[in-house]
Each structure stands twice: as structure tokens, then as C-alpha cells.
CSV table of C-alpha atoms and ligand atoms in Angstrom, one decimal:
chain,number,residue,atom,x,y,z
T,339,MET,CA,23.2,-30.5,2.2
T,340,ALA,CA,24.6,-28.6,4.9
T,341,VAL,CA,23.6,-25.1,5.7
T,342,ARG,CA,25.8,-22.0,5.2
T,343,LEU,CA,26.6,-20.3,8.5
T,344,PRO,CA,26.2,-18.2,10.3
T,345,ILE,CA,22.2,-18.1,9.6
T,346,TYR,CA,21.0,-14.7,9.6
T,347,LEU,CA,17.5,-14.1,11.3
T,348,ASP,CA,17.8,-10.7,12.2
T,349,ASN,CA,15.9,-8.9,9.1
T,350,ASN,CA,14.0,-6.5,11.4
T,351,ALA,CA,17.5,-4.9,12.2
T,352,THR,CA,18.4,-4.7,8.6
T,353,THR,CA,18.6,-6.6,5.6
T,354,PRO,CA,21.3,-7.2,2.7
T,355,VAL,CA,21.0,-5.1,-0.3
T,356,ASP,CA,19.0,-7.0,-3.1
T,357,PRO,CA,21.6,-7.5,-6.2
T,358,ARG,CA,18.9,-6.2,-8.2
T,359,VAL,CA,18.8,-3.3,-6.2
T,360,LEU,CA,22.6,-2.8,-6.0
T,361,GLU,CA,22.8,-3.1,-9.9
T,362,VAL,CA,20.4,-0.1,-10.2
T,363,MET,CA,22.6,2.1,-7.5
T,364,LEU,CA,26.3,1.2,-9.1
T,365,PRO,CA,25.9,3.8,-12.3
T,366,TYR,CA,24.9,6.4,-9.9
T,367,PHE,CA,28.2,6.5,-8.0
T,368,ALA,CA,31.1,7.1,-10.5
T,369,GLU,CA,29.4,7.5,-14.0
T,370,LYS,CA,26.1,9.1,-13.5
T,371,PHE,CA,27.5,11.3,-10.7
T,372,GLY,CA,25.4,14.4,-11.0
T,373,ASN,CA,23.7,16.5,-8.2
T,374,ALA,CA,20.0,16.1,-8.8
T,375,ALA,CA,19.6,20.3,-8.0
T,376,SER,CA,22.1,20.9,-11.2
T,377,ARG,CA,19.7,22.3,-13.5
T,378,THR,CA,21.9,23.6,-16.2
T,379,HIS,CA,23.2,20.5,-17.4
T,380,ALA,CA,22.8,16.8,-18.5
T,381,PHE,CA,25.0,15.4,-15.3
T,382,GLY,CA,22.4,17.1,-13.2
T,383,TRP,CA,19.3,16.2,-15.4
T,384,VAL,CA,20.1,12.5,-15.4
T,385,ALA,CA,20.4,12.6,-11.5
T,386,GLU,CA,17.4,13.9,-11.4
T,387,GLU,CA,15.6,11.5,-13.5
T,388,ALA,CA,16.8,9.0,-11.4
T,389,VAL,CA,15.5,10.4,-8.4
T,390,GLN,CA,12.2,10.9,-9.8
T,391,GLN,CA,11.8,7.6,-10.8
T,392,ALA,CA,12.5,6.7,-7.1
T,393,ARG,CA,10.2,9.3,-5.8
T,394,GLU,CA,7.2,7.7,-8.1
T,395,GLN,CA,8.3,4.1,-7.1
T,396,ALA,CA,8.1,4.5,-3.2
T,397,ALA,CA,4.8,6.8,-3.8
T,398,ARG,CA,3.5,3.6,-5.6
T,399,LEU,CA,4.2,1.3,-2.9
T,400,ILE,CA,2.2,3.3,-0.2
T,401,GLY,CA,-0.9,4.7,-2.4
T,402,ALA,CA,0.9,8.1,-2.5
T,403,GLU,CA,1.6,10.9,-4.9
T,404,PRO,CA,5.3,11.3,-6.0
T,405,GLY,CA,5.2,14.7,-4.7
T,406,GLU,CA,4.4,13.7,-1.2
T,407,ILE,CA,7.5,11.7,-0.7
T,408,VAL,CA,10.4,13.6,1.5
T,409,PHE,CA,13.6,11.7,0.9
T,410,THR,CA,15.8,11.7,4.1
T,411,SER,CA,18.6,9.8,5.6
T,412,GLY,CA,16.4,7.2,7.0
T,413,ALA,CA,13.6,6.4,9.3
T,414,THR,CA,15.2,7.9,12.2
T,415,GLU,CA,15.5,11.3,10.5
T,416,ALA,CA,12.1,10.8,9.2
T,417,ASP,CA,10.6,10.4,12.8
T,418,ASN,CA,12.3,13.4,13.9
T,419,LEU,CA,11.3,15.4,11.0
T,420,ALA,CA,7.7,14.5,11.6
T,421,VAL,CA,7.4,15.0,15.1
T,422,LYS,CA,9.7,18.2,15.6
T,423,GLY,CA,8.2,19.4,12.4
T,424,VAL,CA,4.7,19.4,13.4
T,425,PHE,CA,5.3,20.7,16.7
T,426,GLU,CA,7.0,23.7,15.4
T,427,THR,CA,4.2,24.0,12.6
T,428,TYR,CA,1.2,23.7,14.7
T,429,ALA,CA,2.2,25.5,17.7
T,430,ALA,CA,-0.4,28.1,17.4
T,431,LYS,CA,-2.9,24.9,17.7
T,432,GLY,CA,-1.2,23.2,20.7
T,433,ASN,CA,1.6,21.4,22.1
T,434,HIS,CA,0.2,17.8,22.9
T,435,ILE,CA,1.2,14.6,21.1
T,436,ILE,CA,-0.1,11.5,21.9
T,437,THR,CA,2.6,8.5,21.1
T,438,CYS,CA,2.9,4.8,22.6
T,439,ALA,CA,5.0,2.7,25.2
T,440,THR,CA,6.3,0.6,22.8
T,441,GLU,CA,7.5,3.1,19.8
T,442,HIS,CA,10.8,2.7,18.5
T,443,LYS,CA,13.7,4.9,20.4
T,444,ALA,CA,13.7,7.0,17.2
T,445,VAL,CA,9.9,8.3,18.4
T,446,LEU,CA,10.2,8.1,22.0
T,447,ASP,CA,13.5,9.9,22.1
T,448,THR,CA,12.1,12.5,20.1
T,449,CYS,CA,9.0,12.8,22.3
T,450,ARG,CA,11.6,13.3,25.1
T,451,HIS,CA,13.2,16.2,23.4
T,452,ILE,CA,9.8,17.5,22.9
T,453,GLU,CA,9.0,17.6,26.5
T,454,ARG,CA,12.0,19.7,27.0
T,455,MET,CA,10.7,22.3,24.4
T,456,GLY,CA,7.8,22.3,26.5
T,457,GLY,CA,5.4,19.9,24.9
T,458,ALA,CA,3.3,17.8,26.6
T,459,VAL,CA,3.6,13.8,25.5
T,460,THR,CA,1.1,10.9,26.4
T,461,TYR,CA,2.7,7.7,26.0
T,462,LEU,CA,-0.5,5.1,25.6
T,463,PRO,CA,0.2,2.0,27.1
T,464,VAL,CA,-0.6,-1.4,25.4
T,465,GLN,CA,-2.4,-4.6,26.1
T,466,ALA,CA,-0.7,-7.7,26.9
T,467,ASP,CA,-0.9,-8.8,23.3
T,468,GLY,CA,1.0,-5.6,22.2
T,469,LEU,CA,-2.2,-3.7,21.0
T,470,ILE,CA,-3.3,-0.2,21.9
T,471,ASP,CA,-6.9,-0.1,22.9
T,472,PRO,CA,-8.5,2.7,20.5
T,473,GLY,CA,-10.6,3.8,23.4
T,474,LYS,CA,-7.4,4.7,25.3
T,475,LEU,CA,-6.4,7.0,22.4
T,476,GLU,CA,-9.9,8.9,22.2
T,477,ALA,CA,-9.9,9.5,25.7
T,478,ALA,CA,-6.4,11.1,25.4
T,479,ILE,CA,-7.0,13.7,23.0
T,480,THR,CA,-7.8,17.1,24.0
T,481,ASP,CA,-8.4,20.5,22.6
T,482,ARG,CA,-4.4,20.8,23.0
T,483,THR,CA,-3.7,17.6,20.7
T,484,ILE,CA,-1.7,18.3,17.6
T,485,LEU,CA,-0.5,14.9,16.8
T,486,VAL,CA,-0.9,11.1,17.0
T,487,ALA,CA,2.3,9.0,16.7
T,488,VAL,CA,1.8,5.4,16.7
T,489,MET,CA,4.2,2.8,14.9
T,490,TYR,CA,2.5,0.6,12.1
T,491,ALA,CA,4.1,-2.6,13.3
T,492,ASN,CA,6.3,-3.4,16.3
T,493,ASN,CA,10.2,-4.0,15.4
T,494,GLU,CA,10.4,-6.0,18.5
T,495,THR,CA,7.4,-8.6,18.3
T,496,GLY,CA,6.0,-7.5,14.8
T,497,VAL,CA,2.6,-6.7,16.2
T,498,ILE,CA,0.2,-4.7,13.8
T,499,GLN,CA,-1.7,-1.6,15.5
T,500,PRO,CA,-5.1,-1.0,14.6
T,501,MET,CA,-4.4,1.5,11.8
T,502,ARG,CA,-7.6,2.3,10.5
T,503,ALA,CA,-9.3,2.5,13.9
T,504,LEU,CA,-6.7,5.0,15.0
T,505,SER,CA,-6.4,7.3,12.5
T,506,ASP,CA,-10.2,7.3,12.2
T,507,ILE,CA,-10.2,8.8,16.0
T,508,ALA,CA,-7.5,11.1,15.1
T,509,ARG,CA,-9.5,12.4,11.9
T,510,ARG,CA,-12.7,12.8,13.8
T,511,HIS,CA,-10.9,15.3,16.2
T,512,GLY,CA,-8.7,17.2,13.5
T,513,VAL,CA,-5.8,15.8,14.8
T,514,LEU,CA,-2.8,14.6,12.5
T,515,PHE,CA,-1.8,10.9,12.4
T,516,PHE,CA,1.7,10.1,11.9
T,517,THR,CA,3.0,6.5,11.8
T,518,ASP,CA,6.4,5.0,11.7
T,519,ALA,CA,5.9,2.4,9.4
T,520,THR,CA,9.6,1.1,9.1
T,521,GLN,CA,8.8,-2.6,9.8
T,522,ALA,CA,5.6,-2.5,7.6
T,523,VAL,CA,6.2,-1.1,4.5
T,524,GLY,CA,7.2,-3.7,2.0
T,525,LYS,CA,6.0,-6.4,4.2
T,526,ILE,CA,2.2,-6.1,4.5
T,527,PRO,CA,0.1,-3.9,2.0
T,528,VAL,CA,0.2,-0.2,3.3
T,529,ASP,CA,-1.8,2.4,1.9
T,530,VAL,CA,-1.6,5.9,3.3
T,531,GLN,CA,-5.1,6.6,1.9
T,532,ALA,CA,-7.1,3.5,3.1
T,533,ASP,CA,-5.2,3.8,6.3
T,534,GLY,CA,-5.8,7.7,6.9
T,535,ILE,CA,-2.4,8.4,7.5
T,536,ASP,CA,-1.1,12.3,7.4
T,537,LEU,CA,2.8,11.3,8.0
T,538,MET,CA,4.6,8.2,7.5
T,539,ALA,CA,8.5,7.2,8.1
T,540,PHE,CA,10.1,4.3,6.0
T,541,SER,CA,13.5,3.1,5.7
T,542,ALA,CA,15.3,1.5,2.5
T,543,HIS,CA,17.6,-0.8,4.6
T,544,LYS,CA,14.3,-2.6,6.1
T,545,MET,CA,13.1,-3.4,3.1
T,546,TYR,CA,16.6,-4.8,1.2
T,547,GLY,CA,17.6,-1.4,-0.2
T,548,PRO,CA,20.7,0.7,1.1
T,549,LYS,CA,21.5,2.1,4.6
T,550,GLY,CA,21.3,6.0,4.9
T,551,VAL,CA,18.3,6.4,2.8
T,552,GLY,CA,14.6,6.8,4.2
T,553,ALA,CA,11.5,8.9,3.6
T,554,LEU,CA,8.9,10.5,5.2
T,555,TYR,CA,5.5,10.7,3.4
T,556,VAL,CA,4.0,14.0,4.1
T,557,ARG,CA,0.4,14.5,3.0
T,558,ARG,CA,-0.6,17.2,0.7
T,559,LYS,CA,-4.5,17.3,0.5
T,560,ASN,CA,-7.2,16.6,2.9
T,561,PRO,CA,-5.9,17.7,4.6
T,562,ARG,CA,-2.4,19.7,3.4
T,563,VAL,CA,0.2,18.7,5.8
T,564,LYS,CA,3.3,21.1,6.8
T,565,VAL,CA,6.5,20.3,8.8
T,566,THR,CA,9.0,22.6,9.7
T,567,ALA,CA,12.2,21.6,8.2
T,568,GLN,CA,14.9,20.2,11.0
T,569,VAL,CA,17.8,20.6,8.4
T,570,ASP,CA,18.1,23.8,6.3
T,571,GLY,CA,19.9,24.9,3.7
T,572,GLY,CA,19.0,25.1,-0.1
T,573,GLY,CA,15.3,24.1,0.2
T,574,HIS,CA,15.6,20.7,-1.3
T,575,GLU,CA,12.7,18.4,-1.0
T,576,ARG,CA,10.3,20.9,-1.0
T,577,GLY,CA,12.0,23.1,1.9
T,578,MET,CA,11.6,20.3,4.1
T,579,ARG,CA,14.7,18.8,3.9
T,580,SER,CA,17.9,20.3,2.7
T,581,GLY,CA,21.1,18.5,1.5
T,582,THR,CA,22.5,17.3,-1.5
T,583,LEU,CA,20.4,14.0,-2.4
T,584,ASN,CA,22.0,10.7,-1.9
T,585,VAL,CA,21.3,9.9,-5.6
T,586,PRO,CA,22.7,6.1,-5.5
T,587,GLY,CA,21.0,5.5,-2.3
T,588,ILE,CA,17.6,7.0,-3.7
T,589,ALA,CA,17.5,5.2,-6.8
T,590,GLY,CA,18.2,1.9,-4.9
T,591,PHE,CA,15.4,2.6,-2.6
T,592,GLY,CA,13.2,3.0,-5.6
T,593,LYS,CA,13.9,-0.3,-7.0
T,594,ALA,CA,13.9,-1.6,-3.4
T,595,CYS,CA,10.1,-0.2,-3.3
T,596,ALA,CA,9.4,-1.6,-6.9
T,597,ILE,CA,10.6,-5.0,-6.0
T,598,CYS,CA,8.7,-5.1,-2.8
T,599,GLY,CA,5.5,-4.3,-4.6
T,600,GLU,CA,5.6,-6.9,-7.2
T,601,GLU,CA,6.9,-9.9,-4.8
T,602,LEU,CA,5.1,-8.9,-1.5
T,603,GLU,CA,1.8,-11.0,-1.9
T,604,GLY,CA,4.0,-14.4,-2.5
T,605,GLU,CA,6.6,-13.5,-0.3
T,606,SER,CA,4.7,-12.7,2.7
T,607,LYS,CA,3.0,-16.2,2.6
T,608,ARG,CA,6.3,-18.1,2.1
T,609,LEU,CA,7.7,-16.2,5.3
T,610,ALA,CA,4.6,-16.9,7.3
T,611,ILE,CA,4.8,-20.3,6.6
T,612,LEU,CA,8.7,-20.6,7.6
T,613,ARG,CA,8.0,-18.3,10.5
T,614,ASP,CA,5.1,-20.5,11.9
T,615,ARG,CA,7.4,-23.7,11.2
T,616,LEU,CA,10.2,-22.1,13.4
T,617,GLU,CA,7.7,-21.0,16.0
T,618,SER,CA,5.8,-24.3,16.3
T,619,GLY,CA,9.2,-26.4,16.6
T,620,LEU,CA,10.5,-24.4,19.1
T,621,LEU,CA,7.2,-24.2,21.3
T,622,GLN,CA,7.4,-28.2,21.4
T,623,LEU,CA,10.4,-27.5,24.0
T,624,GLY,CA,7.4,-26.3,26.3
T,625,ALA,CA,7.6,-22.9,28.9
T,626,VAL,CA,8.3,-21.2,25.6
T,627,PHE,CA,5.9,-18.1,25.1
T,628,VAL,CA,5.2,-16.1,22.1
T,629,ASN,CA,5.5,-12.2,22.9
T,630,GLY,CA,2.6,-10.1,21.0
T,631,SER,CA,-0.5,-11.0,19.3
T,632,THR,CA,-0.3,-13.7,16.9
T,633,GLU,CA,-3.5,-12.8,15.0
T,634,HIS,CA,-2.2,-9.0,14.3
T,635,ARG,CA,1.2,-9.6,13.4
T,636,LEU,CA,3.8,-9.3,10.6
T,637,PRO,CA,4.6,-12.4,8.7
T,638,GLN,CA,8.3,-12.9,9.0
T,639,VAL,CA,8.9,-12.4,12.9
T,640,THR,CA,8.5,-14.4,16.2
T,641,ASN,CA,9.9,-13.0,19.4
T,642,LEU,CA,9.8,-15.9,21.8
T,643,SER,CA,10.6,-16.1,25.6
T,644,PHE,CA,12.3,-19.2,27.0
T,645,GLY,CA,11.5,-20.0,30.5
T,646,TYR,CA,14.3,-20.9,32.7
T,647,VAL,CA,16.8,-19.8,30.2
T,648,ASP,CA,18.7,-16.6,30.4
T,649,GLY,CA,18.7,-14.7,26.8
T,650,GLY,CA,22.3,-13.7,27.2
T,651,ALA,CA,23.5,-17.2,28.1
T,652,LEU,CA,21.2,-18.9,25.3
T,653,ILE,CA,22.5,-16.0,22.4
T,654,ALA,CA,26.3,-17.1,23.9
T,655,GLY,CA,25.0,-20.8,23.7
T,656,LEU,CA,24.2,-20.3,19.9
T,657,GLY,CA,27.6,-19.1,19.3
T,658,ARG,CA,28.8,-17.5,15.9
T,659,ASP,CA,26.4,-20.0,14.0
T,660,ILE,CA,22.6,-18.0,14.6
T,661,ALA,CA,22.2,-14.2,14.2
T,662,VAL,CA,19.1,-13.2,16.0
T,663,SER,CA,18.7,-10.4,18.6
T,664,SER,CA,17.8,-10.6,22.4
T,665,GLY,CA,14.8,-9.0,24.2
T,666,SER,CA,17.4,-6.6,26.0
T,667,ALA,CA,18.7,-3.2,24.5
T,668,CYS,CA,22.3,-4.6,24.1
T,669,THR,CA,23.2,-1.1,23.2
T,670,SER,CA,23.8,-0.2,27.2
T,671,ALA,CA,26.4,-1.6,29.2
T,672,SER,CA,23.8,-2.9,31.8
T,673,PRO,CA,21.3,-4.7,29.4
T,674,GLU,CA,17.6,-3.4,30.4
T,675,PRO,CA,15.0,-5.3,29.5
T,676,SER,CA,13.1,-4.8,26.4
T,677,HIS,CA,10.8,-1.4,27.0
T,678,VAL,CA,8.5,-3.1,24.8
T,679,LEU,CA,8.3,-6.4,26.5
T,680,ARG,CA,7.9,-4.5,29.8
T,681,ALA,CA,5.1,-2.4,28.3
T,682,MET,CA,3.4,-5.6,27.6
T,683,GLY,CA,3.5,-6.7,31.0
T,684,ARG,CA,6.3,-9.4,30.7
T,685,SER,CA,8.2,-9.9,34.0
T,686,ASP,CA,11.8,-9.0,33.9
T,687,GLU,CA,12.7,-12.5,33.9
T,688,LEU,CA,10.7,-13.6,30.4
T,689,ALA,CA,11.9,-10.2,28.9
T,690,HIS,CA,15.3,-11.3,29.6
T,691,SER,CA,14.9,-14.9,28.2
T,692,ALA,CA,13.4,-13.3,24.7
T,693,LEU,CA,14.8,-13.7,21.3
T,694,ARG,CA,13.4,-12.5,18.3
T,695,PHE,CA,13.8,-14.0,15.4
T,696,SER,CA,13.3,-12.2,12.0
T,697,LEU,CA,13.1,-13.8,8.6
T,698,GLY,CA,13.8,-12.4,5.2
T,699,ARG,CA,13.7,-12.7,1.3
T,700,PHE,CA,16.9,-15.2,1.4
T,701,THR,CA,15.7,-17.3,4.3
T,702,THR,CA,15.5,-21.0,3.3
T,703,GLU,CA,13.5,-23.6,4.8
T,704,GLU,CA,16.9,-25.7,5.7
T,705,GLU,CA,18.0,-22.6,7.4
T,706,ILE,CA,14.8,-22.8,9.5
T,707,ASP,CA,15.2,-26.5,10.2
T,708,TYR,CA,18.9,-26.0,11.2
T,709,VAL,CA,17.8,-23.0,13.8
T,710,ILE,CA,15.1,-25.4,15.3
T,711,LYS,CA,17.2,-27.9,16.2
T,712,THR,CA,20.2,-25.7,17.3
T,713,VAL,CA,18.2,-23.8,19.5
T,714,SER,CA,16.4,-26.9,20.8
T,715,GLU,CA,19.6,-28.1,22.2
T,716,ALA,CA,20.7,-25.0,23.5
T,717,VAL,CA,17.8,-24.4,25.4
T,718,THR,CA,17.6,-28.2,26.9
T,719,ARG,CA,21.4,-27.7,27.4
T,720,LEU,CA,20.9,-24.9,29.7
T,721,ARG,CA,17.8,-26.2,31.5
T,722,ALA,CA,19.6,-28.9,32.5
T,723,LEU,CA,21.9,-26.8,34.4
T,724,SER,CA,19.0,-24.7,36.2
T,725,PRO,CA,17.9,-26.2,39.5
T,726,LEU,CA,14.5,-24.3,39.0
T,727,TRP,CA,13.7,-26.1,36.0
T,728,GLN,CA,14.7,-29.3,37.3
T,729,LYS,CA,12.5,-28.6,40.3
T,730,GLU,CA,9.5,-27.2,38.7
T,731,GLY,CA,9.7,-26.6,35.0
T,732,ALA,CA,10.5,-30.0,33.5
T,733,PHE,CA,7.2,-31.3,35.2
T,734,SER,CA,5.1,-28.0,33.8
M,891,PLP,C1,14.9,0.6,12.3
M,891,PLP,C2,13.7,1.1,12.5
M,891,PLP,C3,14.1,2.7,12.6
M,891,PLP,C4,15.4,3.4,12.4
M,891,PLP,O1,15.5,3.4,11.2
M,891,PLP,P1,16.9,4.1,10.4
M,891,PLP,O2,16.6,3.9,9.1
M,891,PLP,O3,17.9,3.1,10.7
M,891,PLP,O4,17.1,5.1,10.8
M,891,PLP,C5,13.1,3.5,13.2
M,891,PLP,N1,11.7,3.1,13.4
M,891,PLP,C6,11.6,1.5,13.3
M,891,PLP,C7,10.3,0.9,13.9
M,891,PLP,C8,12.5,0.7,12.9
M,891,PLP,O5,12.6,-0.7,12.9
């Protein structure tokens, strides 16, 4: 049977809304349209009930209490709230933040802002496999350090940082530990207690919920954490994030969390098998390199550099049939090689030839086999045109 084209293998960028999530959301647009902050009538109560249920569902997925969930417009806003909010609240204690070179731009750009505000930021390097050496974190902590901000799993490579080792170090030094867990939540077990997390950002649209909704987990005891609001006006979300709540989005986010909680175990196994099939299929080409640790990695993603091939030409060669993302920041006019791959010590050349394949809930085995075949043909075709491949690669 022919597969339906185009094939979507860019689930780390965004995921489709699961039909079960959409079904939960629909009544909250026109029928149950109340403002969750309206305390005086049933319209408000019904909306507030939906929000409360979603708060419980989101909390349950990450081992938190419902009162520790602050709903936001997504992970970018949650990242901003965590970093800027801690910087403001704990200014008397210090102004130093430690983060990592491979963070998402939502954290890196926020840290640049902190530097402009008079803060000091240390950007920890990573090893060739993308992992942070915990000893480097410990060495970077000073008596002015107020926050460690290290992502749970990387969006480009899927590399999972050693959360417990890192949060232990932060805790021993009395420093708050924040993680951007947008790529991890719903895909692997995440538990804020066991992982020692004080603040954590995640987002609905990376886990089959709608775009424009996310959350910041803010620990309420041992220790009680406070963040200064970055959006003022009305004191919603315990004063940490004002604004009328996106009730349909939040209801969908809650359902998305519940489904992930139920299906995570089986789904992560299924996806790891498909991912490994794709990876080993493409490694057959020779001169193909996996970017990042294959041991500490999310189950659904592989980031591969294709030697003797330009990533842009490869993506163009795949035509409109396969949706993947490149190792370059295509947001800019002149494609910069990925800051993540550069931080891992990859050459510009290999960074430029990198493709990220991210599978998802609706990926099938037939699609994977089609992708192996199509990508292999495209790489072979491009290499046939490369003098360098003729000279050395073909015999390596
Ligand atoms: C997608 C992503 C974000 C941004 O999330 P939005 O909800 O789209 O703002 C932040 N961090 C990571 C790691 C991501 O993958």
C-alpha cells in the first residue's frame, strides 16, 4: 500500500492535536465560553472546573501538586517567567545564573536579556556527546549563584541531561534548579520530586495538545519558590501570570497530559524501535554520523550528519515528500550552523549536513521504510555529483 505524502517527521517542532484532545476542547469555544475568573455565575464555574481538571492532569503527569502549575502561553513564556522571575525575586541573594550552551533560544535569549539587566551568566560547555559534565556545573557555582537552568532533553538531538546529578549539585549549594522540559514531558517519565526540580517549563503543542498553551511548574515546598510576574494585571495564577485563561487550550493541554501519562510506556518503546530502524537503515549509507549520545536520548528522535552532502541540498532533494528539519537555523537569511551541534564540537561542514528526524504518535512503519528509501536515494544522487566523495568518501 502506498504511503500518504508528505510524511511528517518534524514532531520536535510541533505535533498535531490528537483527535481526543480536540474533542475535549471544542465545547469551551462557543458553548461553555465562560471566563474562569468569573466567580459569580455558572458560566465562570464551568470554565474554572475545566481549568482545575487540567491543572490536576498536568500536575499528575509530572509528580506535582495542582497548585504548583502556572499556565502560560507556551514554553517560551514559561522559560522567560522562570529565568526573569527568579532573577527579580532573588536579586538580594545574587545575580549569577548558570545555563548551558545547547539550550533552546527561549532560554539563551532570555539569559542575554539578564546580562543586559546587570546579571552574570555562565554558559556551560557540553561534551562531544552533548552531555554536561556535572563537575563543570559544581565548579561554576559561586556564592552569587541563584539559578541553574539546564534543559531536560535537547530539541535538536534528543540528548537527555543527567537531571538528578545536576539538581543534586544545585540543591547542595542552595541554588534553585530550573529545567526546560518541553521535549521530555510526555515522552519519558519526568518526576519533579525524584528529579529534584524546582521550576520546569513544558508546552502543549509538543505533546499532541494545541499551540499557545504551556505551563511553568513552581515548587511550593522544600523550598517554597517564588517568581516575580512578568505579565501583570489581575493576579491570575497566584499572581505569577495575569491574563484571562485560555480555557479551551488549557482543557486540551490537560487531556494531552492524561493521554501521554497513559500511553507513554508503550509509545516510547514503539517509537524507539521505529527510530532505530530508521537510523540503522540510513547508517548503511556510510559516512553518516549520529549527533549526540545514543545512550541518553529521547526515544523518537535521531539527528544525523551526512558526510559529503549539503543539508540544504538534501532537504531540497527530498522535495515536498518528507518533512524534516535541518541542522541550520533556517530562521535567518544566511543559514548559521546549529549552535547545538557547534557546541558539541561538530565542524561547520557536518553541522550543515545534519538532518533531524523526529517521529511521533502517528508515525507508521511504512512511513519509516519509505523515508529510508527516499533519503538513501537522495544522498546517493548528491554524492555522485561530489568530487570529494568520488576522491575519498566512496572508499572510506
Ligand atoms: C518548542 C520548544 C520551546 C518553545 O515552546 P513554545 O511552547 O513553542 O513557546 C522551548 N524549549 C524547547 C526545548 C522546545 O523544544
